[in-house]
Structures are given as structure tokens and as C-alpha cells.
C-alpha atoms as an extended CHARMM CRD file, in Angstrom:
* protein
*
       290  EXT
         1         1  UNK       CA             -0.0170000000        0.0030000000        0.1020000000  PROA      1               0.0000000000
         2         2  UNK       CA              2.7840000000        2.3570000000        0.9370000000  PROA      2               0.0000000000
         3         3  UNK       CA              4.4930000000        1.4170000000       -2.3910000000  PROA      3               0.0000000000
         4         4  UNK       CA              1.5000000000        2.4260000000       -4.3110000000  PROA      4               0.0000000000
         5         5  UNK       CA              1.3690000000        5.7810000000       -2.5490000000  PROA      5               0.0000000000
         6         6  UNK       CA              4.7500000000        6.4450000000       -3.5050000000  PROA      6               0.0000000000
         7         7  UNK       CA              4.3320000000        5.6610000000       -7.1480000000  PROA      7               0.0000000000
         8         8  UNK       CA              1.0250000000        7.8470000000       -7.2090000000  PROA      8               0.0000000000
         9         9  UNK       CA              3.0860000000       10.8140000000       -5.5790000000  PROA      9               0.0000000000
        10        10  UNK       CA              5.8610000000       10.4840000000       -8.0900000000  PROA      10              0.0000000000
        11        11  UNK       CA              3.3610000000       10.5570000000      -11.1490000000  PROA      11              0.0000000000
        12        12  UNK       CA              1.6130000000       13.4970000000       -9.8860000000  PROA      12              0.0000000000
        13        13  UNK       CA              5.1000000000       15.3150000000       -9.6280000000  PROA      13              0.0000000000
        14        14  UNK       CA              6.0020000000       14.2160000000      -13.0670000000  PROA      14              0.0000000000
        15        15  UNK       CA              2.6220000000       15.5780000000      -14.4540000000  PROA      15              0.0000000000
        16        16  UNK       CA              3.1240000000       18.9430000000      -12.5370000000  PROA      16              0.0000000000
        17        17  UNK       CA              6.7530000000       19.2590000000      -14.0570000000  PROA      17              0.0000000000
        18        18  UNK       CA              5.4870000000       18.5730000000      -17.3900000000  PROA      18              0.0000000000
        19        19  UNK       CA              2.5330000000       21.1310000000      -17.0430000000  PROA      19              0.0000000000
        20        20  UNK       CA              4.9580000000       23.6640000000      -15.8760000000  PROA      20              0.0000000000
        21        21  UNK       CA              7.3270000000       22.8410000000      -18.8560000000  PROA      21              0.0000000000
        22        22  UNK       CA              4.4090000000       23.2420000000      -21.1670000000  PROA      22              0.0000000000
        23        23  UNK       CA              3.4190000000       26.5570000000      -19.7020000000  PROA      23              0.0000000000
        24        24  UNK       CA              6.9160000000       27.8460000000      -20.1610000000  PROA      24              0.0000000000
        25        25  UNK       CA              6.8830000000       26.7870000000      -23.7880000000  PROA      25              0.0000000000
        26        26  UNK       CA              3.4980000000       28.3560000000      -24.4310000000  PROA      26              0.0000000000
        27        27  UNK       CA              4.4640000000       31.4840000000      -22.8360000000  PROA      27              0.0000000000
        28        28  UNK       CA              7.6250000000       31.6140000000      -24.7710000000  PROA      28              0.0000000000
        29        29  UNK       CA              5.7560000000       31.0890000000      -27.9550000000  PROA      29              0.0000000000
        30        30  UNK       CA              3.2750000000       33.8440000000      -26.8670000000  PROA      30              0.0000000000
        31        31  UNK       CA              6.2030000000       36.2920000000      -26.2760000000  PROA      31              0.0000000000
        32        32  UNK       CA              7.5460000000       35.5130000000      -29.6790000000  PROA      32              0.0000000000
        33        33  UNK       CA              4.1450000000       36.0950000000      -31.2860000000  PROA      33              0.0000000000
        34        34  UNK       CA              3.7630000000       39.3340000000      -29.3650000000  PROA      34              0.0000000000
        35        35  UNK       CA              7.1800000000       40.5350000000      -30.4650000000  PROA      35              0.0000000000
        36        36  UNK       CA              6.3360000000       39.8460000000      -34.2340000000  PROA      36              0.0000000000
        37        37  UNK       CA              2.9630000000       41.5030000000      -33.9340000000  PROA      37              0.0000000000
        38        38  UNK       CA              4.5960000000       44.5140000000      -32.1350000000  PROA      38              0.0000000000
        39        39  UNK       CA              7.1920000000       44.8980000000      -35.2440000000  PROA      39              0.0000000000
        40        40  UNK       CA              4.2990000000       44.5180000000      -37.6530000000  PROA      40              0.0000000000
        41        41  UNK       CA              2.2860000000       47.1280000000      -35.9040000000  PROA      41              0.0000000000
        42        42  UNK       CA              5.4840000000       49.5160000000      -35.8010000000  PROA      42              0.0000000000
        43        43  UNK       CA              5.8970000000       49.0060000000      -39.6820000000  PROA      43              0.0000000000
        44        44  UNK       CA              2.1430000000       49.5560000000      -40.4590000000  PROA      44              0.0000000000
        45        45  UNK       CA              1.8790000000       52.6330000000      -38.0200000000  PROA      45              0.0000000000
        46        46  UNK       CA             -1.1750000000       53.5280000000      -35.9660000000  PROA      46              0.0000000000
        47        47  UNK       CA             -4.5550000000       51.9410000000      -36.8390000000  PROA      47              0.0000000000
        48        48  UNK       CA             -6.4370000000       55.0590000000      -37.9350000000  PROA      48              0.0000000000
        49        49  UNK       CA            -10.1150000000       54.5940000000      -38.5220000000  PROA      49              0.0000000000
        50        50  UNK       CA            -11.6660000000       57.4330000000      -40.6900000000  PROA      50              0.0000000000
        51        51  UNK       CA            -15.3680000000       57.2650000000      -40.1570000000  PROA      51              0.0000000000
        52        52  UNK       CA            -17.9990000000       58.2730000000      -42.7110000000  PROA      52              0.0000000000
        53        53  UNK       CA            -18.3320000000       61.9870000000      -42.7680000000  PROA      53              0.0000000000
        54        54  UNK       CA            -20.7130000000       63.2200000000      -45.3400000000  PROA      54              0.0000000000
        55        55  UNK       CA            -19.6610000000       66.4830000000      -46.9110000000  PROA      55              0.0000000000
        56        56  UNK       CA            -16.0390000000       66.1560000000      -45.7990000000  PROA      56              0.0000000000
        57        57  UNK       CA            -13.3070000000       65.9940000000      -48.6290000000  PROA      57              0.0000000000
        58        58  UNK       CA            -10.3280000000       63.8770000000      -47.5120000000  PROA      58              0.0000000000
        59        59  UNK       CA             -6.8290000000       63.9250000000      -48.8170000000  PROA      59              0.0000000000
        60        60  UNK       CA             -4.4660000000       61.1610000000      -48.1150000000  PROA      60              0.0000000000
        61        61  UNK       CA             -0.7340000000       61.3230000000      -48.0470000000  PROA      61              0.0000000000
        62        62  UNK       CA              1.6810000000       58.2590000000      -47.2510000000  PROA      62              0.0000000000
        63        63  UNK       CA              5.3190000000       58.5370000000      -46.7840000000  PROA      63              0.0000000000
        64        64  UNK       CA              6.9520000000       55.1430000000      -47.3460000000  PROA      64              0.0000000000
        65        65  UNK       CA             10.5370000000       53.8930000000      -46.5390000000  PROA      65              0.0000000000
        66        66  UNK       CA             11.8680000000       50.9050000000      -48.2730000000  PROA      66              0.0000000000
        67        67  UNK       CA             15.2550000000       49.3530000000      -49.3850000000  PROA      67              0.0000000000
        68        68  UNK       CA             16.4760000000       50.9750000000      -52.5970000000  PROA      68              0.0000000000
        69        69  UNK       CA             16.3290000000       47.9630000000      -54.6530000000  PROA      69              0.0000000000
        70        70  UNK       CA             12.6770000000       47.3420000000      -53.8890000000  PROA      70              0.0000000000
        71        71  UNK       CA             11.3800000000       50.9310000000      -54.5190000000  PROA      71              0.0000000000
        72        72  UNK       CA             10.6920000000       50.4720000000      -58.2300000000  PROA      72              0.0000000000
        73        73  UNK       CA              8.8830000000       47.2350000000      -57.9510000000  PROA      73              0.0000000000
        74        74  UNK       CA              6.7750000000       48.2890000000      -54.9770000000  PROA      74              0.0000000000
        75        75  UNK       CA              5.6450000000       51.4670000000      -56.9940000000  PROA      75              0.0000000000
        76        76  UNK       CA              4.8130000000       49.3850000000      -60.0610000000  PROA      76              0.0000000000
        77        77  UNK       CA              2.7590000000       47.1750000000      -57.7880000000  PROA      77              0.0000000000
        78        78  UNK       CA              0.9000000000       50.0630000000      -56.4150000000  PROA      78              0.0000000000
        79        79  UNK       CA              0.3260000000       51.3330000000      -60.1080000000  PROA      79              0.0000000000
        80        80  UNK       CA             -1.0220000000       48.0070000000      -61.0590000000  PROA      80              0.0000000000
        81        81  UNK       CA             -3.4210000000       47.9790000000      -58.1370000000  PROA      81              0.0000000000
        82        82  UNK       CA             -4.8680000000       51.0170000000      -59.2750000000  PROA      82              0.0000000000
        83        83  UNK       CA             -5.0710000000       50.0620000000      -62.9440000000  PROA      83              0.0000000000
        84        84  UNK       CA             -7.0870000000       46.7680000000      -61.7650000000  PROA      84              0.0000000000
        85        85  UNK       CA             -9.7630000000       48.9920000000      -60.2070000000  PROA      85              0.0000000000
        86        86  UNK       CA            -10.5340000000       50.7580000000      -63.4070000000  PROA      86              0.0000000000
        87        87  UNK       CA            -10.6100000000       54.4200000000      -64.4160000000  PROA      87              0.0000000000
        88        88  UNK       CA            -13.9400000000       54.9450000000      -62.8730000000  PROA      88              0.0000000000
        89        89  UNK       CA            -12.4710000000       54.0450000000      -59.3760000000  PROA      89              0.0000000000
        90        90  UNK       CA             -9.0320000000       54.9350000000      -59.4490000000  PROA      90              0.0000000000
        91        91  UNK       CA             -6.8220000000       56.9250000000      -62.0150000000  PROA      91              0.0000000000
        92        92  UNK       CA             -2.9650000000       57.6050000000      -61.8140000000  PROA      92              0.0000000000
        93        93  UNK       CA             -2.4390000000       61.3850000000      -61.9620000000  PROA      93              0.0000000000
        94        94  UNK       CA              1.1280000000       61.7000000000      -61.5550000000  PROA      94              0.0000000000
        95        95  UNK       CA              4.3690000000       59.6430000000      -61.1220000000  PROA      95              0.0000000000
        96        96  UNK       CA              7.9850000000       60.5070000000      -60.2720000000  PROA      96              0.0000000000
        97        97  UNK       CA             11.1570000000       58.4500000000      -60.2210000000  PROA      97              0.0000000000
        98        98  UNK       CA             14.6290000000       59.8210000000      -59.6040000000  PROA      98              0.0000000000
        99        99  UNK       CA             18.0760000000       58.2030000000      -58.8160000000  PROA      99              0.0000000000
       100       100  UNK       CA             20.6000000000       60.7120000000      -57.1050000000  PROA      100             0.0000000000
       101       101  UNK       CA             24.4110000000       60.5170000000      -57.4170000000  PROA      101             0.0000000000
       102       102  UNK       CA             24.2190000000       57.3780000000      -55.2820000000  PROA      102             0.0000000000
       103       103  UNK       CA             22.4330000000       54.5240000000      -56.7170000000  PROA      103             0.0000000000
       104       104  UNK       CA             20.8130000000       53.8860000000      -53.3570000000  PROA      104             0.0000000000
       105       105  UNK       CA             19.5470000000       57.5250000000      -53.2300000000  PROA      105             0.0000000000
       106       106  UNK       CA             16.2340000000       57.1830000000      -54.7540000000  PROA      106             0.0000000000
       107       107  UNK       CA             13.0710000000       59.4100000000      -54.7260000000  PROA      107             0.0000000000
       108       108  UNK       CA              9.7930000000       58.3960000000      -56.2940000000  PROA      108             0.0000000000
       109       109  UNK       CA              6.0910000000       59.2140000000      -55.8680000000  PROA      109             0.0000000000
       110       110  UNK       CA              2.7100000000       58.3800000000      -57.1630000000  PROA      110             0.0000000000
       111       111  UNK       CA             -0.5600000000       60.4710000000      -57.3050000000  PROA      111             0.0000000000
       112       112  UNK       CA             -4.0800000000       58.8520000000      -57.5980000000  PROA      112             0.0000000000
       113       113  UNK       CA             -7.6210000000       60.0690000000      -57.7620000000  PROA      113             0.0000000000
       114       114  UNK       CA             -9.9280000000       57.6300000000      -56.1110000000  PROA      114             0.0000000000
       115       115  UNK       CA            -13.4820000000       56.7910000000      -55.4070000000  PROA      115             0.0000000000
       116       116  UNK       CA            -13.9900000000       58.0760000000      -51.9040000000  PROA      116             0.0000000000
       117       117  UNK       CA            -15.5880000000       54.7700000000      -50.9140000000  PROA      117             0.0000000000
       118       118  UNK       CA            -12.4180000000       52.6080000000      -51.4770000000  PROA      118             0.0000000000
       119       119  UNK       CA             -9.8400000000       55.2790000000      -50.5830000000  PROA      119             0.0000000000
       120       120  UNK       CA             -9.2090000000       54.0740000000      -47.0870000000  PROA      120             0.0000000000
       121       121  UNK       CA             -8.8810000000       50.3870000000      -48.2160000000  PROA      121             0.0000000000
       122       122  UNK       CA             -6.5120000000       51.2730000000      -51.0710000000  PROA      122             0.0000000000
       123       123  UNK       CA             -4.2450000000       53.0740000000      -48.7300000000  PROA      123             0.0000000000
       124       124  UNK       CA             -4.0250000000       49.9380000000      -46.2570000000  PROA      124             0.0000000000
       125       125  UNK       CA             -3.4740000000       47.8060000000      -49.2210000000  PROA      125             0.0000000000
       126       126  UNK       CA             -0.5860000000       50.0690000000      -50.2650000000  PROA      126             0.0000000000
       127       127  UNK       CA              0.8780000000       49.7350000000      -46.7450000000  PROA      127             0.0000000000
       128       128  UNK       CA              0.6060000000       46.0720000000      -46.9290000000  PROA      128             0.0000000000
       129       129  UNK       CA              2.5020000000       45.8270000000      -49.9720000000  PROA      129             0.0000000000
       130       130  UNK       CA              5.3370000000       48.0920000000      -48.5940000000  PROA      130             0.0000000000
       131       131  UNK       CA              5.5040000000       45.7810000000      -45.5660000000  PROA      131             0.0000000000
       132       132  UNK       CA              5.8830000000       42.6030000000      -47.6740000000  PROA      132             0.0000000000
       133       133  UNK       CA              8.7540000000       44.5290000000      -49.5930000000  PROA      133             0.0000000000
       134       134  UNK       CA             10.4500000000       44.9760000000      -46.2390000000  PROA      134             0.0000000000
       135       135  UNK       CA              9.5240000000       48.6680000000      -45.7760000000  PROA      135             0.0000000000
       136       136  UNK       CA              7.6770000000       50.5540000000      -43.3030000000  PROA      136             0.0000000000
       137       137  UNK       CA              5.5780000000       53.8460000000      -42.8570000000  PROA      137             0.0000000000
       138       138  UNK       CA              7.5080000000       56.9910000000      -42.5030000000  PROA      138             0.0000000000
       139       139  UNK       CA              4.4230000000       59.0240000000      -42.0140000000  PROA      139             0.0000000000
       140       140  UNK       CA              0.6090000000       59.1640000000      -42.6950000000  PROA      140             0.0000000000
       141       141  UNK       CA             -1.0850000000       62.4940000000      -43.1470000000  PROA      141             0.0000000000
       142       142  UNK       CA             -4.9490000000       62.6510000000      -43.7730000000  PROA      142             0.0000000000
       143       143  UNK       CA             -6.4330000000       66.1560000000      -44.0160000000  PROA      143             0.0000000000
       144       144  UNK       CA            -10.2450000000       66.8180000000      -44.4700000000  PROA      144             0.0000000000
       145       145  UNK       CA            -12.0700000000       69.8860000000      -45.5680000000  PROA      145             0.0000000000
       146       146  UNK       CA            -15.6700000000       70.7740000000      -45.0750000000  PROA      146             0.0000000000
       147       147  UNK       CA            -16.6590000000       70.8990000000      -48.5210000000  PROA      147             0.0000000000
       148       148  UNK       CA            -20.3650000000       70.4060000000      -47.5590000000  PROA      148             0.0000000000
       149       149  UNK       CA            -20.3450000000       73.4040000000      -45.4660000000  PROA      149             0.0000000000
       150       150  UNK       CA            -18.7310000000       75.3980000000      -48.1400000000  PROA      150             0.0000000000
       151       151  UNK       CA            -21.3070000000       74.3590000000      -50.8670000000  PROA      151             0.0000000000
       152       152  UNK       CA            -24.0080000000       75.4670000000      -48.5280000000  PROA      152             0.0000000000
       153       153  UNK       CA            -22.4410000000       78.6300000000      -47.8660000000  PROA      153             0.0000000000
       154       154  UNK       CA            -22.1740000000       79.4100000000      -51.6040000000  PROA      154             0.0000000000
       155       155  UNK       CA            -25.7540000000       78.3950000000      -52.0100000000  PROA      155             0.0000000000
       156       156  UNK       CA            -26.8890000000       80.8320000000      -49.3580000000  PROA      156             0.0000000000
       157       157  UNK       CA            -24.7990000000       83.6470000000      -50.7840000000  PROA      157             0.0000000000
       158       158  UNK       CA            -25.9170000000       82.8780000000      -54.3860000000  PROA      158             0.0000000000
       159       159  UNK       CA            -29.7120000000       82.8400000000      -53.1730000000  PROA      159             0.0000000000
       160       160  UNK       CA            -29.2820000000       86.3250000000      -51.5230000000  PROA      160             0.0000000000
       161       161  UNK       CA            -27.5130000000       87.5370000000      -54.9090000000  PROA      161             0.0000000000
       162       162  UNK       CA            -30.1020000000       86.0280000000      -57.2960000000  PROA      162             0.0000000000
       163       163  UNK       CA            -32.8120000000       87.9470000000      -55.0570000000  PROA      163             0.0000000000
       164       164  UNK       CA            -30.8230000000       91.2630000000      -55.2540000000  PROA      164             0.0000000000
       165       165  UNK       CA            -30.6030000000       90.8740000000      -59.0210000000  PROA      165             0.0000000000
       166       166  UNK       CA            -34.2610000000       90.2670000000      -59.4690000000  PROA      166             0.0000000000
       167       167  UNK       CA            -35.0150000000       93.4170000000      -57.4200000000  PROA      167             0.0000000000
       168       168  UNK       CA            -32.4290000000       95.4340000000      -59.5870000000  PROA      168             0.0000000000
       169       169  UNK       CA            -33.9270000000       93.9190000000      -62.8440000000  PROA      169             0.0000000000
       170       170  UNK       CA            -37.4730000000       94.8760000000      -61.7140000000  PROA      170             0.0000000000
       171       171  UNK       CA            -36.3410000000       98.2970000000      -60.9580000000  PROA      171             0.0000000000
       172       172  UNK       CA            -34.6840000000       98.4590000000      -64.2570000000  PROA      172             0.0000000000
       173       173  UNK       CA            -37.8540000000       97.2670000000      -66.0850000000  PROA      173             0.0000000000
       174       174  UNK       CA            -39.6880000000      100.2680000000      -64.6460000000  PROA      174             0.0000000000
       175       175  UNK       CA            -37.2080000000      102.9270000000      -65.4380000000  PROA      175             0.0000000000
       176       176  UNK       CA            -37.1480000000      104.8210000000      -68.9600000000  PROA      176             0.0000000000
       177       177  UNK       CA            -34.0420000000      104.4820000000      -70.9250000000  PROA      177             0.0000000000
       178       178  UNK       CA            -32.9490000000      108.0820000000      -70.4160000000  PROA      178             0.0000000000
       179       179  UNK       CA            -33.4000000000      107.5410000000      -66.2760000000  PROA      179             0.0000000000
       180       180  UNK       CA            -30.2520000000      108.9640000000      -64.6410000000  PROA      180             0.0000000000
       181       181  UNK       CA            -30.0970000000      105.8120000000      -62.0390000000  PROA      181             0.0000000000
       182       182  UNK       CA            -30.2390000000      103.2960000000      -64.8400000000  PROA      182             0.0000000000
       183       183  UNK       CA            -26.4610000000      103.2000000000      -65.3950000000  PROA      183             0.0000000000
       184       184  UNK       CA            -25.8620000000      102.5250000000      -61.7280000000  PROA      184             0.0000000000
       185       185  UNK       CA            -28.4310000000       99.8420000000      -61.3930000000  PROA      185             0.0000000000
       186       186  UNK       CA            -27.0660000000       98.1560000000      -64.6320000000  PROA      186             0.0000000000
       187       187  UNK       CA            -23.4020000000       98.2120000000      -63.1210000000  PROA      187             0.0000000000
       188       188  UNK       CA            -24.7440000000       96.5460000000      -59.9900000000  PROA      188             0.0000000000
       189       189  UNK       CA            -26.6990000000       93.9010000000      -61.8170000000  PROA      189             0.0000000000
       190       190  UNK       CA            -23.4440000000       93.0750000000      -63.7580000000  PROA      190             0.0000000000
       191       191  UNK       CA            -21.5850000000       92.8840000000      -60.6780000000  PROA      191             0.0000000000
       192       192  UNK       CA            -23.9100000000       90.3830000000      -59.1900000000  PROA      192             0.0000000000
       193       193  UNK       CA            -24.0630000000       88.1180000000      -62.4820000000  PROA      193             0.0000000000
       194       194  UNK       CA            -20.1630000000       87.8760000000      -62.2980000000  PROA      194             0.0000000000
       195       195  UNK       CA            -20.3800000000       86.9940000000      -58.5880000000  PROA      195             0.0000000000
       196       196  UNK       CA            -23.0200000000       84.1890000000      -59.5350000000  PROA      196             0.0000000000
       197       197  UNK       CA            -20.5950000000       82.8340000000      -62.0370000000  PROA      197             0.0000000000
       198       198  UNK       CA            -17.6820000000       82.7200000000      -59.5360000000  PROA      198             0.0000000000
       199       199  UNK       CA            -19.9840000000       81.0090000000      -57.0230000000  PROA      199             0.0000000000
       200       200  UNK       CA            -21.0710000000       78.4810000000      -59.4980000000  PROA      200             0.0000000000
       201       201  UNK       CA            -17.2570000000       77.6740000000      -60.4710000000  PROA      201             0.0000000000
       202       202  UNK       CA            -16.5020000000       77.3250000000      -56.7710000000  PROA      202             0.0000000000
       203       203  UNK       CA            -19.2760000000       75.1330000000      -56.0410000000  PROA      203             0.0000000000
       204       204  UNK       CA            -18.1560000000       72.9360000000      -58.9000000000  PROA      204             0.0000000000
       205       205  UNK       CA            -14.7720000000       72.4650000000      -57.4390000000  PROA      205             0.0000000000
       206       206  UNK       CA            -16.1670000000       71.6730000000      -54.0710000000  PROA      206             0.0000000000
       207       207  UNK       CA            -18.4660000000       69.1090000000      -55.5680000000  PROA      207             0.0000000000
       208       208  UNK       CA            -15.4560000000       67.6290000000      -57.5640000000  PROA      208             0.0000000000
       209       209  UNK       CA            -13.4840000000       67.5130000000      -54.2370000000  PROA      209             0.0000000000
       210       210  UNK       CA            -16.3440000000       65.2700000000      -52.8480000000  PROA      210             0.0000000000
       211       211  UNK       CA            -16.3830000000       63.2060000000      -56.0080000000  PROA      211             0.0000000000
       212       212  UNK       CA            -12.9260000000       61.9950000000      -55.9120000000  PROA      212             0.0000000000
       213       213  UNK       CA            -10.2760000000       61.5990000000      -53.1820000000  PROA      213             0.0000000000
       214       214  UNK       CA             -6.7280000000       62.5140000000      -54.0430000000  PROA      214             0.0000000000
       215       215  UNK       CA             -4.0360000000       60.1580000000      -52.5870000000  PROA      215             0.0000000000
       216       216  UNK       CA             -0.1010000000       60.6430000000      -52.6140000000  PROA      216             0.0000000000
       217       217  UNK       CA              2.6140000000       57.8540000000      -52.1130000000  PROA      217             0.0000000000
       218       218  UNK       CA              5.9780000000       59.1060000000      -51.3310000000  PROA      218             0.0000000000
       219       219  UNK       CA              8.7400000000       56.5290000000      -51.5730000000  PROA      219             0.0000000000
       220       220  UNK       CA             12.2880000000       57.1710000000      -49.9480000000  PROA      220             0.0000000000
       221       221  UNK       CA             15.0490000000       54.8510000000      -48.9940000000  PROA      221             0.0000000000
       222       222  UNK       CA             15.2820000000       53.4090000000      -45.5680000000  PROA      222             0.0000000000
       223       223  UNK       CA             17.7030000000       55.0040000000      -43.0100000000  PROA      223             0.0000000000
       224       224  UNK       CA             20.0620000000       52.1210000000      -42.7510000000  PROA      224             0.0000000000
       225       225  UNK       CA             23.8250000000       51.4540000000      -42.8520000000  PROA      225             0.0000000000
       226       226  UNK       CA             25.3850000000       48.1940000000      -44.0150000000  PROA      226             0.0000000000
       227       227  UNK       CA             22.1880000000       46.4640000000      -43.8320000000  PROA      227             0.0000000000
       228       228  UNK       CA             21.4370000000       47.5240000000      -40.0390000000  PROA      228             0.0000000000
       229       229  UNK       CA             18.5850000000       49.7280000000      -39.0510000000  PROA      229             0.0000000000
       230       230  UNK       CA             19.9030000000       53.0110000000      -37.7750000000  PROA      230             0.0000000000
       231       231  UNK       CA             17.8120000000       52.7770000000      -34.9830000000  PROA      231             0.0000000000
       232       232  UNK       CA             19.6600000000       49.7130000000      -33.5960000000  PROA      232             0.0000000000
       233       233  UNK       CA             22.8170000000       49.8500000000      -31.5930000000  PROA      233             0.0000000000
       234       234  UNK       CA             24.9670000000       48.3970000000      -34.3200000000  PROA      234             0.0000000000
       235       235  UNK       CA             23.5280000000       50.6620000000      -36.8960000000  PROA      235             0.0000000000
       236       236  UNK       CA             24.1220000000       53.6170000000      -34.6380000000  PROA      236             0.0000000000
       237       237  UNK       CA             27.6170000000       52.5860000000      -33.8880000000  PROA      237             0.0000000000
       238       238  UNK       CA             28.3710000000       52.0770000000      -37.6240000000  PROA      238             0.0000000000
       239       239  UNK       CA             27.0470000000       55.4970000000      -38.4600000000  PROA      239             0.0000000000
       240       240  UNK       CA             28.8450000000       57.1740000000      -35.8120000000  PROA      240             0.0000000000
       241       241  UNK       CA             31.9940000000       55.5050000000      -36.9250000000  PROA      241             0.0000000000
       242       242  UNK       CA             31.5160000000       56.5660000000      -40.5410000000  PROA      242             0.0000000000
       243       243  UNK       CA             30.7640000000       60.1870000000      -39.5180000000  PROA      243             0.0000000000
       244       244  UNK       CA             33.9760000000       60.1470000000      -37.2410000000  PROA      244             0.0000000000
       245       245  UNK       CA             36.1430000000       58.7190000000      -40.2750000000  PROA      245             0.0000000000
       246       246  UNK       CA             34.8070000000       61.3170000000      -42.8040000000  PROA      246             0.0000000000
       247       247  UNK       CA             35.3690000000       64.1490000000      -40.1970000000  PROA      247             0.0000000000
       248       248  UNK       CA             38.9020000000       62.9290000000      -39.6860000000  PROA      248             0.0000000000
       249       249  UNK       CA             39.3440000000       62.5530000000      -43.5090000000  PROA      249             0.0000000000
       250       250  UNK       CA             37.9780000000       66.0900000000      -44.0010000000  PROA      250             0.0000000000
       251       251  UNK       CA             40.3980000000       67.6110000000      -41.1890000000  PROA      251             0.0000000000
       252       252  UNK       CA             43.3940000000       65.7500000000      -42.9030000000  PROA      252             0.0000000000
       253       253  UNK       CA             42.5790000000       67.1910000000      -46.2350000000  PROA      253             0.0000000000
       254       254  UNK       CA             42.3280000000       70.7500000000      -44.9420000000  PROA      254             0.0000000000
       255       255  UNK       CA             45.7610000000       70.3590000000      -43.0870000000  PROA      255             0.0000000000
       256       256  UNK       CA             47.2850000000       68.8420000000      -46.0890000000  PROA      256             0.0000000000
       257       257  UNK       CA             45.8440000000       71.5030000000      -48.5750000000  PROA      257             0.0000000000
       258       258  UNK       CA             46.9750000000       74.4790000000      -46.0180000000  PROA      258             0.0000000000
       259       259  UNK       CA             50.4770000000       73.0910000000      -45.2830000000  PROA      259             0.0000000000
       260       260  UNK       CA             51.6500000000       71.2930000000      -48.3970000000  PROA      260             0.0000000000
       261       261  UNK       CA             52.9790000000       74.3060000000      -50.0410000000  PROA      261             0.0000000000
       262       262  UNK       CA             55.0710000000       75.2700000000      -46.9490000000  PROA      262             0.0000000000
       263       263  UNK       CA             56.2230000000       71.5870000000      -46.7430000000  PROA      263             0.0000000000
       264       264  UNK       CA             57.3550000000       71.7560000000      -50.3990000000  PROA      264             0.0000000000
       265       265  UNK       CA             59.0200000000       75.1090000000      -49.7930000000  PROA      265             0.0000000000
       266       266  UNK       CA             60.8990000000       73.7280000000      -46.7280000000  PROA      266             0.0000000000
       267       267  UNK       CA             61.8440000000       70.6110000000      -48.7990000000  PROA      267             0.0000000000
       268       268  UNK       CA             63.2360000000       72.8270000000      -51.5820000000  PROA      268             0.0000000000
       269       269  UNK       CA             65.3620000000       74.8410000000      -49.0380000000  PROA      269             0.0000000000
       270       270  UNK       CA             66.8160000000       71.9100000000      -47.5340000000  PROA      270             0.0000000000
       271       271  UNK       CA             67.6410000000       70.3910000000      -50.9780000000  PROA      271             0.0000000000
       272       272  UNK       CA             69.3780000000       73.8500000000      -51.9650000000  PROA      272             0.0000000000
       273       273  UNK       CA             71.3890000000       73.6470000000      -48.5870000000  PROA      273             0.0000000000
       274       274  UNK       CA             72.5300000000       70.3460000000      -49.3100000000  PROA      274             0.0000000000
       275       275  UNK       CA             73.7070000000       71.3790000000      -52.7860000000  PROA      275             0.0000000000
       276       276  UNK       CA             75.4280000000       74.3440000000      -51.6770000000  PROA      276             0.0000000000
       277       277  UNK       CA             77.1720000000       72.4660000000      -48.5780000000  PROA      277             0.0000000000
       278       278  UNK       CA             78.3060000000       69.8580000000      -51.1460000000  PROA      278             0.0000000000
       279       279  UNK       CA             79.6820000000       72.3560000000      -53.2250000000  PROA      279             0.0000000000
       280       280  UNK       CA             81.4570000000       74.3810000000      -50.5130000000  PROA      280             0.0000000000
       281       281  UNK       CA             82.8450000000       71.0290000000      -49.2720000000  PROA      281             0.0000000000
       282       282  UNK       CA             84.3440000000       70.2300000000      -52.6510000000  PROA      282             0.0000000000
       283       283  UNK       CA             86.0320000000       73.4940000000      -53.1080000000  PROA      283             0.0000000000
       284       284  UNK       CA             88.7830000000       73.0090000000      -50.3430000000  PROA      284             0.0000000000
       285       285  UNK       CA             89.5920000000       69.6710000000      -51.6830000000  PROA      285             0.0000000000
       286       286  UNK       CA             90.1870000000       70.8640000000      -55.1270000000  PROA      286             0.0000000000
       287       287  UNK       CA             92.4970000000       73.6160000000      -53.9240000000  PROA      287             0.0000000000
       288       288  UNK       CA             94.4350000000       71.0470000000      -51.7340000000  PROA      288             0.0000000000
       289       289  UNK       CA             94.9850000000       68.7150000000      -54.8510000000  PROA      289             0.0000000000
       290       290  UNK       CA             96.1480000000       71.6380000000      -56.7150000000  PROA      290             0.0000000000
């Protein structure tokens, strides 16, 4: 009986140990998952949810940072995603790609006009493509303007101007062609008509801003050195070392540029002194032989 009790206790202890080990493994796995999720969240940026806002015209601007070798392919992927949506939902309105003196110094951009209903989803898809290419978000800028309020203000102003114009035209109809006030009233009527035309153009622009959403993608190279992120300790150390080396090289160049002429002058003087000394030493020997 005592032996059975000992066996039962041993099995219980073994089960506890196994359970603890499994808990540690699970905790380790969860920690790794949390780390990957944190890195992904950092690359994607904050989760910004733009709610439906009738009458508000939005403009989206994304600043991406990628390895130089992957900027061109990512830009092309974004362009193809827009083309796949069709001209009615997405149009490319501008494109830029430039390489600086260094092959890794690349500056590129894409501009779109999107259906407002798919603008945010398109931007999220653009972020995903950048992350898959090993890049990250530099910045996100979403601005909105109250186009609906502007349209209402224009309509109110136009209504007042049309009422004034109708009143003036009624007065003009009652006046004789030779009336002294006719010229003044006619000028007022012309000014009101011009203002109404300007209001119509402004209203059209506001309506266009609600019909399409502009979006800008800007691409730049990642701030890295020798394959290491500049924010990491290794990247910071390498960047600091490179700066120190360049500073020392620049100082050495300045010293050489300033001191080289004097060094050459001193070397020429030393050479002349050696020549004069050699000739003076040879003269007594010639006299003694003679």
C-alpha cells in the first residue's frame, strides 16, 4: 500500500513538472508572437479609422521607406493595383522616379484620384505591399475639408445675390431708357451676375473634391547602414564610426591643403642647402689637390 502511494506521488510530481514546462513553452511562444505583432504594428503605423463623414473631402498622403532595390517594384505594384480597379474608381494622375548621385539614393512618388468609398482600403493595401517588400511607414497624413459646409455657404450667398439681381432687374424694367439711375443699377446687376458665375465655379470645385479623393504615395530609402537599421545599436555605432572617419578625413585634407605648399618650400630649401654645402665641401679639396 505504501509502495502504491509513493508511485502515485511520483506520477503527480512528473505531471506537474510537465505542465510547468508546457506553460513555459507556451509563454515563450506567446512572447515571440507578441514580438512579431509589435514589429508589424510599428511597420504599419497606428490603426487610423476614418469614419464616414458626409460633406468632408479627404486627402491622403503616405510616406514610405523601403530598401532602394525594392522601391521600383513596389511603386509598380501600387500602380497595377490602381489600374486593376478601373478608371471609374482609380486614376493615376502623377508619377515620379529619380536616382541621385548614389545608386541607393532614390526618390519616387505616385499620385492617384480615387473613389472616396475605397480610398481608405486602397491606402491600407498600399501599406501591406510596402511591408511585404521589407519597408515601413515614415508618416501618414490625412486631411479633411468641409466641402459640404462650403457648398451650403455658396448656395446661401447665391440665393441672396439672385434675390438682389431680381430686385434690380425689376427696377430697371420700370425705368425709362434716359433715367439717371439706370447706369448705376445696370453696373450693380453686372457685378451680381459675375459673382454668381464665380460662385458656380467654386461650387463645382467643391463638388469635385467630394466626388474623388486624392492620394499621394512618397517613396524614400530606409535610413540604414550596411544592412542594419539606424535605430539599432549596431546601426548607430556604424553610422557614428562613418561620421568620425569622414570628419577625420576632411580635417586631414584641410591640413594637407594648407600645409603642403610650406612643406614643399621647406623641402626645396633643404635640398638647396645640401647642394650648397656639397659644393663648399668640394672646393677646399680641389685647392688642396692643386
